[in-house]
CSV table of C-alpha atoms in Angstrom, one decimal:
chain,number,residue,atom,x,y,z
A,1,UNK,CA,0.0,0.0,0.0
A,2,UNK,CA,1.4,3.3,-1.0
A,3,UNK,CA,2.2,5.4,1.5
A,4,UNK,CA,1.9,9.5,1.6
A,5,UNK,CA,5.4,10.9,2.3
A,6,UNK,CA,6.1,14.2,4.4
A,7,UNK,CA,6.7,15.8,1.3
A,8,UNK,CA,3.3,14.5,-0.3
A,9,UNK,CA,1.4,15.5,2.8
A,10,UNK,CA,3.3,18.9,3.5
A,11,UNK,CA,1.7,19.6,-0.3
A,12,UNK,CA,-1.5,18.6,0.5
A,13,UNK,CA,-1.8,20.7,3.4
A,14,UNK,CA,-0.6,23.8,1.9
A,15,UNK,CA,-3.6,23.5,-1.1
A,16,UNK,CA,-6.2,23.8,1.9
A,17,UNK,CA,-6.7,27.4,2.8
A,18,UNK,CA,-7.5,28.7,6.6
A,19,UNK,CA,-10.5,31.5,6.6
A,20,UNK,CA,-10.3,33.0,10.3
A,21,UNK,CA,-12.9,33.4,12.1
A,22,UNK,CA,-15.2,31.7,10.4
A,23,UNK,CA,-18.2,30.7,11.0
A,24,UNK,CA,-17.2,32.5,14.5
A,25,UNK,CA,-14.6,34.3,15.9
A,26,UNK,CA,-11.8,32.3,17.1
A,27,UNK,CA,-12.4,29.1,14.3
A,28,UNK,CA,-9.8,28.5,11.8
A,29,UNK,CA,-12.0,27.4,9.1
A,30,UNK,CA,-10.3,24.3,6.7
A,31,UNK,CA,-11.3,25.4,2.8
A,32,UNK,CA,-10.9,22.4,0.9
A,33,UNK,CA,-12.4,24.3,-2.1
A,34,UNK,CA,-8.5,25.0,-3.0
A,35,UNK,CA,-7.7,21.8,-2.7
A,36,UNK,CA,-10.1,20.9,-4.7
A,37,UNK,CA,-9.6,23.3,-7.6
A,38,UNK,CA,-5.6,22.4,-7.6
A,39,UNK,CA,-5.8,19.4,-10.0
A,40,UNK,CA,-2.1,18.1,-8.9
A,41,UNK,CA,-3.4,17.8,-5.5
A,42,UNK,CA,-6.9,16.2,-6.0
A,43,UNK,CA,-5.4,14.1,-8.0
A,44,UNK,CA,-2.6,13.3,-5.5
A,45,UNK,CA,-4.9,12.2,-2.8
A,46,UNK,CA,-7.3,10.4,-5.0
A,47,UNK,CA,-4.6,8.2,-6.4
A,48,UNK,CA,-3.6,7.4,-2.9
A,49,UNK,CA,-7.0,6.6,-1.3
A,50,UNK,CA,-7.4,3.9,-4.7
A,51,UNK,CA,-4.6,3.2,-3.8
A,52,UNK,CA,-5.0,2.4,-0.3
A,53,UNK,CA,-8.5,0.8,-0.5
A,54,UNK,CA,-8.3,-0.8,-4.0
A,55,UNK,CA,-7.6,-4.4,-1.8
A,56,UNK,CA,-10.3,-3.6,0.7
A,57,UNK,CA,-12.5,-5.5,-1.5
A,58,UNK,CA,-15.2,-3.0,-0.9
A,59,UNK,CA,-19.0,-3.2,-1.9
A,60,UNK,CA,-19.8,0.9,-1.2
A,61,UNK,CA,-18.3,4.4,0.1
A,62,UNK,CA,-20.0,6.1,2.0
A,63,UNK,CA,-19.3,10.0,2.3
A,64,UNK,CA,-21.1,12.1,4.9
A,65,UNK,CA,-23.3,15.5,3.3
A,66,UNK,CA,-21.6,17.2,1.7
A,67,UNK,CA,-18.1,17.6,1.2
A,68,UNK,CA,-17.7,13.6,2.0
A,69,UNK,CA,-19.6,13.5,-1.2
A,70,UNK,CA,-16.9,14.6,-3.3
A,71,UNK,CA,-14.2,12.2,-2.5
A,72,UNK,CA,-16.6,9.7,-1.7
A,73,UNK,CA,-18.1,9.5,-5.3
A,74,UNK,CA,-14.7,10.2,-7.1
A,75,UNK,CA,-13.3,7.0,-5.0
A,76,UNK,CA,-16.7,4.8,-5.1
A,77,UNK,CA,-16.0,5.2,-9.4
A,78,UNK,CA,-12.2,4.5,-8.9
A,79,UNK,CA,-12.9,1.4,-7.2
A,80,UNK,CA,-16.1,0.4,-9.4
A,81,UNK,CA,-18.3,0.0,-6.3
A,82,UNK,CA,-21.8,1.8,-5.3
A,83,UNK,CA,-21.4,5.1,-3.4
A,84,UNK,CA,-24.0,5.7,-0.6
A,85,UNK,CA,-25.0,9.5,0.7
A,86,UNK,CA,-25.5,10.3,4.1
A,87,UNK,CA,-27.3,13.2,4.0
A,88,UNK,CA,-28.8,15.9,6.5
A,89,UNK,CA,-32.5,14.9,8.0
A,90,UNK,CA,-35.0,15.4,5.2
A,91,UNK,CA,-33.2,15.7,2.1
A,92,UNK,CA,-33.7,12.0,1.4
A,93,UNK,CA,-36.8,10.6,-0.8
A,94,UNK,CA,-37.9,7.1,0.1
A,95,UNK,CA,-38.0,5.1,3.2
A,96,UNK,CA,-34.6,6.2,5.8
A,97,UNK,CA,-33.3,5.5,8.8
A,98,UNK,CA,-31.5,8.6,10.9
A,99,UNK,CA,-29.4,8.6,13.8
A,100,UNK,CA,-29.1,11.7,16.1
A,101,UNK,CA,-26.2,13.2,17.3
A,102,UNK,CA,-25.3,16.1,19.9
A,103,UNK,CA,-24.2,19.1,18.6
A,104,UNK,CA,-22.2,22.4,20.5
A,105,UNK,CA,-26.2,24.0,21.6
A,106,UNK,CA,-28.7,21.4,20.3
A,107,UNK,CA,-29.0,18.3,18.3
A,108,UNK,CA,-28.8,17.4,14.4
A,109,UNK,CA,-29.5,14.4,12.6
A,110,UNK,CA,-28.1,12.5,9.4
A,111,UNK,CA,-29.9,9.8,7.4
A,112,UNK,CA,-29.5,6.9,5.0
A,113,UNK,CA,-31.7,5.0,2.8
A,114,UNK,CA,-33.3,1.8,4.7
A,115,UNK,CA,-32.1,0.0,1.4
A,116,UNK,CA,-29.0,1.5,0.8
A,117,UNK,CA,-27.0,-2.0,1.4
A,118,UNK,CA,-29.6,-4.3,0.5
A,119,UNK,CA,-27.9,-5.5,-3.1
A,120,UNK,CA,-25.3,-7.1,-1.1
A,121,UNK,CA,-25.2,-9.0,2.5
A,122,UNK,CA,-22.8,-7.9,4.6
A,123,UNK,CA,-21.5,-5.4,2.4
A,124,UNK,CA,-18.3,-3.8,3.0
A,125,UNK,CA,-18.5,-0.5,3.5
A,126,UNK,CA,-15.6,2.5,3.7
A,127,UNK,CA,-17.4,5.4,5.3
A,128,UNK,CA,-15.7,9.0,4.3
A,129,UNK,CA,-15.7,13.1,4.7
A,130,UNK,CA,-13.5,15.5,4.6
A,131,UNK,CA,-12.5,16.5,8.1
A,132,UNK,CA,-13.1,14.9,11.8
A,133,UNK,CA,-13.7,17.4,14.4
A,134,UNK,CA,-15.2,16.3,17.7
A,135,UNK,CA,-16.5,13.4,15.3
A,136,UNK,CA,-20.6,13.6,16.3
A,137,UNK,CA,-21.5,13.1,12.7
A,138,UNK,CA,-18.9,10.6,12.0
A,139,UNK,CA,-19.9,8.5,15.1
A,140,UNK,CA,-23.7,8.9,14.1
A,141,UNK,CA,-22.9,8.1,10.5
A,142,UNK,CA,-20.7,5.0,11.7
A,143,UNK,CA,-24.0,4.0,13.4
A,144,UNK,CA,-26.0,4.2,10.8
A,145,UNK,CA,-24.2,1.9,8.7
A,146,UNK,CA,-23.9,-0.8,11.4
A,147,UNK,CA,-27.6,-0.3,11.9
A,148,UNK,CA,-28.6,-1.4,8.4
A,149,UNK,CA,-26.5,-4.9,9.2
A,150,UNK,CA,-23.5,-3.2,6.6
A,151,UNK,CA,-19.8,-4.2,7.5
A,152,UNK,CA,-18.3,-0.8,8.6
A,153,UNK,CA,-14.4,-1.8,6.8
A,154,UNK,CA,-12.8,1.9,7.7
A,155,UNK,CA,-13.7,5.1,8.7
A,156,UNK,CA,-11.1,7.9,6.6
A,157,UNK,CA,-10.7,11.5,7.1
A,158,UNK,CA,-8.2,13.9,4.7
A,159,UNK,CA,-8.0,16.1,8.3
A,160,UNK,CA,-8.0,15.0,11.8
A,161,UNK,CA,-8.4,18.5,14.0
A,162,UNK,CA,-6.5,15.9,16.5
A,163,UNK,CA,-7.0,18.6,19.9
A,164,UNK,CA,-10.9,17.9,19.3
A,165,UNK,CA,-10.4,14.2,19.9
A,166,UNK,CA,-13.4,13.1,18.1
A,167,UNK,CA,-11.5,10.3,16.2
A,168,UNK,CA,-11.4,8.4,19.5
A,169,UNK,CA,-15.4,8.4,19.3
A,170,UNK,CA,-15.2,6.9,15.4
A,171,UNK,CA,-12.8,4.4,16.7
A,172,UNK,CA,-15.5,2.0,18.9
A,173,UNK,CA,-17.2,1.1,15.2
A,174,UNK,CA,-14.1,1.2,13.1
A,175,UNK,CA,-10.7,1.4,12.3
A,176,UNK,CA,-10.0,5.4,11.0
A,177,UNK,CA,-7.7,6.6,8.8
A,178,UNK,CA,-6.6,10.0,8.5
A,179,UNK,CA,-4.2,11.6,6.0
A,180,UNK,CA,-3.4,14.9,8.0
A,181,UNK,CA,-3.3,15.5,11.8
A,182,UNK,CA,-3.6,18.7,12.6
């Protein structure tokens, strides 16, 4: 399995651009949009996620709304599997099944199809966004997927915001993977 070096992931890192104070004072918001529009880089990490999960012998990828979408798609085609959306409460069709999760002041909620697995038993599924935080929507989303009887494989992040701890909460369901600790 190919492995990122320092220099890879030093390059990677300096395509994402920090906004400050945003949404609120005091965050250092992570703007993958540069990343994304930098076609060396993109194309950098993508070739190293098939890389790293072409052998996983995977049925789906999942990516978590919205910016889990992106890679999650571009991989799922990579690899030739399905790719599954988990998406924000009520922006589903169909019948789903949501999971709720504690949020700074309140609750949110994501959701997946009730069939979203049902081609395959057991189906081997890598879940994926962009960036764990204090990993709420990543643990709910990991729940989720255990909930429909789908085989969580591996949980992977491009950035783990490591002083917010929340990959330890992802870790009960599944191994994680994360390409830059911050």
């Amino acid at each position: 399995m190919k492995e990122l070096t320092a220099k890879d992931k030093e390059f990677l890192l300096n395509s994402i651009r920090n906004i400050y104070d945003f949404p609120k004072e005091g965050i250092v918001f992570k703007d993958i949009t540069t990343l994304l529009n930098n076609k060396e880089a993109f194309n950098l990490l993508m070739t190293h996620l098939e890389d790293r999960y072409k052998e996983y012998n995977l049925d789906y990828v999942a990516g978590i709304d919205s910016r889990g979408f992106i890679f999650g798609a571009v991989l799922a085609d990579r690899l030739n599997v399905g790719f599954v959306p988990v998406r924000k409460k009520g922006k589903l069709p169909g019948t789903t099944v949501c999971e709720k999760y504690e949020l700074e002041y309140g609750f949110d909620e994501v959701e997946i199809h009730l069939d979203a697995f049902n081609e395959k038993k057991d189906a081997r599924v890598l879940l994926i966004d962009d960036l764990i935080a204090t990993g709420g929507t990543a643990n709910a989303a990991a729940k989720l997927i255990k909930n429909v009887k789908a085989n969580l494989v591996e949980v992977c992040f491009l950035l783990n915001l490591t002083f917010l701890d929340g990959k330890k909460r992802v870790e009960e369901h599944a191994n994680v993977y994360t390409i830059l600790d911050i």
